[in-house]
């Protein structure tokens, strides 16, 4: 038979950030023969976190080698972020991802053996990938460019579908400078947190001048919990 080519055999790769991007990179690099370590500053995984995210099912199956299909979709055509994260995470070897590790700098970034400080110990790699989000502290090692304002602010919210009986206004609607979207997303398994197992996911896109907004910072999500009226 044909010999499997593993072009990165013997190469060690460190990935900073264990969200969807970091886990996808880890899975692809492992397939190429690399030894991979992912570090994430949050103390635990994201299987119950997030809202809606789109993904290509065929590509998911190709990169994860799962025997099981990806999590089911609701009518909106998007996955629950936590389901997708857990699906990718479960495709990795045990202990590939280490949580609760804050990385603020790359040591010896201009050399052939860049390193990270992990729990006070230096770990060297052949390659380090920065997957720590749009407001990355590590982007400076790659480029001086920073994210630019797109011209609108997105307010996003969700609720258990049991709290919106008879809701029928699915889809996207535009009115002047405001665009709203509403679609169904599979939530975590039915529980006290989401009794129906389905979220009503809504977004409101509002065009605003840049001077009127507060720029986000690393890891900062503007979050609010609204109590349902009695």
mmCIF file of C-alpha atoms in Angstrom:
data_model
loop_
_atom_site.group_PDB
_atom_site.id
_atom_site.type_symbol
_atom_site.label_atom_id
_atom_site.label_comp_id
_atom_site.label_asym_id
_atom_site.label_seq_id
_atom_site.Cartn_x
_atom_site.Cartn_y
_atom_site.Cartn_z
ATOM 1 C CA UNK A 1 0.000 0.000 0.000
ATOM 2 C CA UNK A 2 0.948 3.651 -0.211
ATOM 3 C CA UNK A 3 2.948 5.127 2.652
ATOM 4 C CA UNK A 4 1.188 7.955 4.491
ATOM 5 C CA UNK A 5 3.102 11.226 4.177
ATOM 6 C CA UNK A 6 3.469 13.176 7.436
ATOM 7 C CA UNK A 7 5.415 16.306 6.424
ATOM 8 C CA UNK A 8 5.466 17.772 9.944
ATOM 9 C CA UNK A 9 6.664 14.665 11.758
ATOM 10 C CA UNK A 10 8.951 15.764 14.594
ATOM 11 C CA UNK A 11 7.712 19.372 14.508
ATOM 12 C CA UNK A 12 6.314 20.787 17.762
ATOM 13 C CA UNK A 13 3.593 23.433 17.574
ATOM 14 C CA UNK A 14 2.164 25.585 20.358
ATOM 15 C CA UNK A 15 -1.274 27.140 19.849
ATOM 16 C CA UNK A 16 -2.464 29.986 22.051
ATOM 17 C CA UNK A 17 -6.262 29.951 22.246
ATOM 18 C CA UNK A 18 -8.655 27.003 22.374
ATOM 19 C CA UNK A 19 -11.692 28.417 20.635
ATOM 20 C CA UNK A 20 -12.952 27.061 17.298
ATOM 21 C CA UNK A 21 -9.966 28.433 15.355
ATOM 22 C CA UNK A 22 -7.352 27.042 17.734
ATOM 23 C CA UNK A 23 -8.915 23.586 17.885
ATOM 24 C CA UNK A 24 -9.329 23.439 14.093
ATOM 25 C CA UNK A 25 -5.645 24.295 13.618
ATOM 26 C CA UNK A 26 -4.669 21.670 16.180
ATOM 27 C CA UNK A 27 -6.661 18.963 14.402
ATOM 28 C CA UNK A 28 -5.176 19.817 10.981
ATOM 29 C CA UNK A 29 -1.587 19.969 12.302
ATOM 30 C CA UNK A 30 -1.940 16.647 14.101
ATOM 31 C CA UNK A 31 -2.988 15.080 10.795
ATOM 32 C CA UNK A 32 0.216 16.424 9.254
ATOM 33 C CA UNK A 33 2.263 14.652 11.913
ATOM 34 C CA UNK A 34 3.046 17.545 14.256
ATOM 35 C CA UNK A 35 3.128 17.334 18.036
ATOM 36 C CA UNK A 36 0.624 19.931 19.231
ATOM 37 C CA UNK A 37 -0.007 21.694 22.527
ATOM 38 C CA UNK A 38 -2.939 24.124 22.933
ATOM 39 C CA UNK A 39 -3.081 26.536 25.872
ATOM 40 C CA UNK A 40 -6.182 28.475 26.889
ATOM 41 C CA UNK A 41 -6.502 31.166 29.542
ATOM 42 C CA UNK A 42 -10.025 30.224 30.591
ATOM 43 C CA UNK A 43 -10.160 27.572 33.319
ATOM 44 C CA UNK A 44 -12.403 25.104 31.478
ATOM 45 C CA UNK A 45 -13.856 24.243 28.109
ATOM 46 C CA UNK A 46 -16.614 26.004 26.188
ATOM 47 C CA UNK A 47 -19.122 23.186 25.669
ATOM 48 C CA UNK A 48 -22.001 25.124 27.289
ATOM 49 C CA UNK A 49 -20.982 28.572 26.113
ATOM 50 C CA UNK A 50 -21.789 30.815 23.172
ATOM 51 C CA UNK A 51 -24.576 31.203 20.692
ATOM 52 C CA UNK A 52 -24.841 30.561 16.941
ATOM 53 C CA UNK A 53 -22.020 29.756 14.536
ATOM 54 C CA UNK A 54 -21.973 28.415 10.989
ATOM 55 C CA UNK A 55 -19.725 25.610 9.756
ATOM 56 C CA UNK A 56 -19.376 23.325 6.753
ATOM 57 C CA UNK A 57 -20.489 19.809 7.737
ATOM 58 C CA UNK A 58 -18.396 18.062 5.071
ATOM 59 C CA UNK A 59 -15.279 19.938 6.171
ATOM 60 C CA UNK A 60 -15.981 19.111 9.831
ATOM 61 C CA UNK A 61 -16.085 15.414 9.056
ATOM 62 C CA UNK A 62 -12.885 15.645 6.998
ATOM 63 C CA UNK A 63 -10.800 17.366 9.662
ATOM 64 C CA UNK A 64 -12.147 15.582 12.741
ATOM 65 C CA UNK A 65 -12.374 11.986 11.399
ATOM 66 C CA UNK A 66 -15.430 11.523 13.611
ATOM 67 C CA UNK A 67 -17.582 8.461 13.099
ATOM 68 C CA UNK A 68 -20.534 10.424 14.419
ATOM 69 C CA UNK A 69 -22.125 13.257 12.391
ATOM 70 C CA UNK A 70 -21.834 16.835 13.657
ATOM 71 C CA UNK A 71 -24.491 18.091 16.101
ATOM 72 C CA UNK A 72 -27.895 18.613 14.547
ATOM 73 C CA UNK A 73 -28.927 21.962 13.115
ATOM 74 C CA UNK A 74 -32.115 23.854 13.770
ATOM 75 C CA UNK A 75 -33.999 25.700 11.049
ATOM 76 C CA UNK A 76 -31.640 28.690 11.058
ATOM 77 C CA UNK A 77 -28.768 26.629 9.687
ATOM 78 C CA UNK A 78 -26.337 27.414 12.518
ATOM 79 C CA UNK A 79 -24.737 25.289 15.212
ATOM 80 C CA UNK A 80 -24.756 26.036 18.909
ATOM 81 C CA UNK A 81 -21.182 27.190 19.555
ATOM 82 C CA UNK A 82 -20.760 24.884 22.555
ATOM 83 C CA UNK A 83 -21.774 21.820 20.526
ATOM 84 C CA UNK A 84 -19.324 22.639 17.756
ATOM 85 C CA UNK A 85 -16.531 23.295 20.249
ATOM 86 C CA UNK A 86 -17.150 19.963 22.017
ATOM 87 C CA UNK A 87 -17.237 18.135 18.668
ATOM 88 C CA UNK A 88 -13.808 19.498 17.703
ATOM 89 C CA UNK A 89 -12.354 19.032 21.194
ATOM 90 C CA UNK A 90 -13.407 15.380 21.325
ATOM 91 C CA UNK A 91 -11.475 14.710 18.099
ATOM 92 C CA UNK A 92 -8.160 15.645 19.754
ATOM 93 C CA UNK A 93 -5.949 13.302 21.783
ATOM 94 C CA UNK A 94 -6.381 13.603 25.566
ATOM 95 C CA UNK A 95 -4.415 16.417 27.214
ATOM 96 C CA UNK A 96 -3.832 18.264 23.927
ATOM 97 C CA UNK A 97 -5.532 21.311 25.468
ATOM 98 C CA UNK A 98 -4.449 22.773 28.805
ATOM 99 C CA UNK A 99 -6.764 25.295 30.449
ATOM 100 C CA UNK A 100 -6.144 28.120 32.904
ATOM 101 C CA UNK A 101 -2.885 29.274 31.284
ATOM 102 C CA UNK A 102 -2.471 32.986 30.571
ATOM 103 C CA UNK A 103 -0.005 33.830 27.798
ATOM 104 C CA UNK A 104 1.012 37.480 27.454
ATOM 105 C CA UNK A 105 4.245 37.156 25.479
ATOM 106 C CA UNK A 106 6.244 34.864 23.226
ATOM 107 C CA UNK A 107 9.825 34.333 24.332
ATOM 108 C CA UNK A 108 12.589 34.381 21.703
ATOM 109 C CA UNK A 109 10.007 35.084 19.021
ATOM 110 C CA UNK A 110 12.621 35.852 16.375
ATOM 111 C CA UNK A 111 14.492 32.570 16.754
ATOM 112 C CA UNK A 112 14.022 29.007 15.532
ATOM 113 C CA UNK A 113 12.871 27.954 19.011
ATOM 114 C CA UNK A 114 10.210 30.383 20.257
ATOM 115 C CA UNK A 115 8.871 29.553 23.693
ATOM 116 C CA UNK A 116 5.932 30.043 26.050
ATOM 117 C CA UNK A 117 5.892 30.193 29.824
ATOM 118 C CA UNK A 118 3.450 27.522 30.990
ATOM 119 C CA UNK A 119 2.865 27.381 34.756
ATOM 120 C CA UNK A 120 6.253 28.963 35.334
ATOM 121 C CA UNK A 121 8.138 26.577 33.065
ATOM 122 C CA UNK A 122 9.567 27.395 29.663
ATOM 123 C CA UNK A 123 8.231 25.264 26.787
ATOM 124 C CA UNK A 124 9.954 25.529 23.413
ATOM 125 C CA UNK A 125 8.288 24.962 20.039
ATOM 126 C CA UNK A 126 9.225 24.988 16.386
ATOM 127 C CA UNK A 127 6.137 27.054 15.603
ATOM 128 C CA UNK A 128 3.667 29.068 17.689
ATOM 129 C CA UNK A 129 0.208 29.983 16.363
ATOM 130 C CA UNK A 130 -1.729 32.875 17.865
ATOM 131 C CA UNK A 131 -5.453 32.042 17.967
ATOM 132 C CA UNK A 132 -6.344 34.212 20.947
ATOM 133 C CA UNK A 133 -9.086 36.286 19.358
ATOM 134 C CA UNK A 134 -9.711 39.483 17.456
ATOM 135 C CA UNK A 135 -8.149 41.641 20.175
ATOM 136 C CA UNK A 136 -5.084 39.451 20.538
ATOM 137 C CA UNK A 137 -2.193 40.553 22.757
ATOM 138 C CA UNK A 138 0.126 38.455 20.594
ATOM 139 C CA UNK A 139 -0.725 39.952 17.188
ATOM 140 C CA UNK A 140 2.250 42.312 17.557
ATOM 141 C CA UNK A 141 4.576 39.377 16.839
ATOM 142 C CA UNK A 142 2.990 38.981 13.408
ATOM 143 C CA UNK A 143 1.803 42.435 12.310
ATOM 144 C CA UNK A 144 1.272 45.987 13.531
ATOM 145 C CA UNK A 145 -2.208 46.090 12.014
ATOM 146 C CA UNK A 146 -5.215 46.290 14.312
ATOM 147 C CA UNK A 147 -8.899 45.458 13.704
ATOM 148 C CA UNK A 148 -10.847 48.279 12.048
ATOM 149 C CA UNK A 149 -14.382 49.336 12.878
ATOM 150 C CA UNK A 150 -16.855 47.879 10.360
ATOM 151 C CA UNK A 151 -19.385 50.710 10.693
ATOM 152 C CA UNK A 152 -22.017 49.008 12.820
ATOM 153 C CA UNK A 153 -22.586 47.631 16.304
ATOM 154 C CA UNK A 154 -24.225 44.238 16.837
ATOM 155 C CA UNK A 155 -26.488 43.663 19.827
ATOM 156 C CA UNK A 156 -27.085 39.954 20.168
ATOM 157 C CA UNK A 157 -29.383 38.042 22.468
ATOM 158 C CA UNK A 158 -31.041 34.689 22.939
ATOM 159 C CA UNK A 159 -33.748 33.082 24.994
ATOM 160 C CA UNK A 160 -35.209 29.653 25.548
ATOM 161 C CA UNK A 161 -37.880 29.110 22.910
ATOM 162 C CA UNK A 162 -40.398 28.245 25.649
ATOM 163 C CA UNK A 163 -40.368 31.969 26.551
ATOM 164 C CA UNK A 164 -41.485 32.982 23.047
ATOM 165 C CA UNK A 165 -44.599 30.889 22.345
ATOM 166 C CA UNK A 166 -46.020 31.473 18.893
ATOM 167 C CA UNK A 167 -42.992 33.438 17.647
ATOM 168 C CA UNK A 168 -43.046 33.486 13.833
ATOM 169 C CA UNK A 169 -40.891 36.450 12.734
ATOM 170 C CA UNK A 170 -37.963 34.340 11.560
ATOM 171 C CA UNK A 171 -35.466 35.746 9.090
ATOM 172 C CA UNK A 172 -33.738 39.074 8.468
ATOM 173 C CA UNK A 173 -35.407 42.482 8.269
ATOM 174 C CA UNK A 174 -33.959 45.891 7.383
ATOM 175 C CA UNK A 175 -35.330 49.302 8.315
ATOM 176 C CA UNK A 176 -33.049 52.232 7.534
ATOM 177 C CA UNK A 177 -29.843 51.925 9.585
ATOM 178 C CA UNK A 178 -31.133 48.950 11.569
ATOM 179 C CA UNK A 179 -31.130 45.286 10.536
ATOM 180 C CA UNK A 180 -32.594 42.543 12.725
ATOM 181 C CA UNK A 181 -32.227 38.771 12.443
ATOM 182 C CA UNK A 182 -34.044 35.940 14.197
ATOM 183 C CA UNK A 183 -33.412 32.216 13.860
ATOM 184 C CA UNK A 184 -33.476 28.998 15.865
ATOM 185 C CA UNK A 185 -30.302 27.472 17.278
ATOM 186 C CA UNK A 186 -29.905 24.139 19.020
ATOM 187 C CA UNK A 187 -29.149 24.820 22.667
ATOM 188 C CA UNK A 188 -27.586 22.547 25.253
ATOM 189 C CA UNK A 189 -29.561 19.387 26.132
ATOM 190 C CA UNK A 190 -32.921 20.272 27.724
ATOM 191 C CA UNK A 191 -32.254 21.382 31.276
ATOM 192 C CA UNK A 192 -33.119 24.118 33.748
ATOM 193 C CA UNK A 193 -30.902 26.442 31.685
ATOM 194 C CA UNK A 194 -32.687 25.709 28.393
ATOM 195 C CA UNK A 195 -35.859 23.700 28.933
ATOM 196 C CA UNK A 196 -36.774 23.348 25.246
ATOM 197 C CA UNK A 197 -33.256 22.551 24.041
ATOM 198 C CA UNK A 198 -33.700 25.282 21.394
ATOM 199 C CA UNK A 199 -32.702 28.953 21.583
ATOM 200 C CA UNK A 200 -34.346 31.853 19.813
ATOM 201 C CA UNK A 201 -31.252 33.735 18.611
ATOM 202 C CA UNK A 202 -31.676 37.412 17.683
ATOM 203 C CA UNK A 203 -29.318 40.090 16.443
ATOM 204 C CA UNK A 204 -29.755 43.832 15.951
ATOM 205 C CA UNK A 205 -27.197 45.517 13.679
ATOM 206 C CA UNK A 206 -27.115 49.313 14.161
ATOM 207 C CA UNK A 207 -25.021 51.598 11.946
ATOM 208 C CA UNK A 208 -23.188 54.061 14.213
ATOM 209 C CA UNK A 209 -20.345 56.566 13.758
ATOM 210 C CA UNK A 210 -17.083 55.311 15.215
ATOM 211 C CA UNK A 211 -16.888 58.348 17.513
ATOM 212 C CA UNK A 212 -19.996 57.108 19.357
ATOM 213 C CA UNK A 213 -18.715 53.652 20.243
ATOM 214 C CA UNK A 214 -16.384 52.225 22.878
ATOM 215 C CA UNK A 215 -13.756 49.986 21.348
ATOM 216 C CA UNK A 216 -13.671 46.496 22.875
ATOM 217 C CA UNK A 217 -10.674 45.132 24.737
ATOM 218 C CA UNK A 218 -9.168 41.656 24.858
ATOM 219 C CA UNK A 219 -11.550 39.083 26.274
ATOM 220 C CA UNK A 220 -14.182 41.688 27.092
ATOM 221 C CA UNK A 221 -17.721 40.803 26.086
ATOM 222 C CA UNK A 222 -20.477 43.293 26.777
ATOM 223 C CA UNK A 223 -22.980 41.041 28.466
ATOM 224 C CA UNK A 224 -26.249 41.591 30.278
ATOM 225 C CA UNK A 225 -28.884 39.256 31.654
ATOM 226 C CA UNK A 226 -32.475 40.459 31.324
ATOM 227 C CA UNK A 227 -34.994 39.014 33.738
ATOM 228 C CA UNK A 228 -38.250 37.911 32.149
ATOM 229 C CA UNK A 229 -41.273 39.899 33.289
ATOM 230 C CA UNK A 230 -43.487 38.030 35.741
#
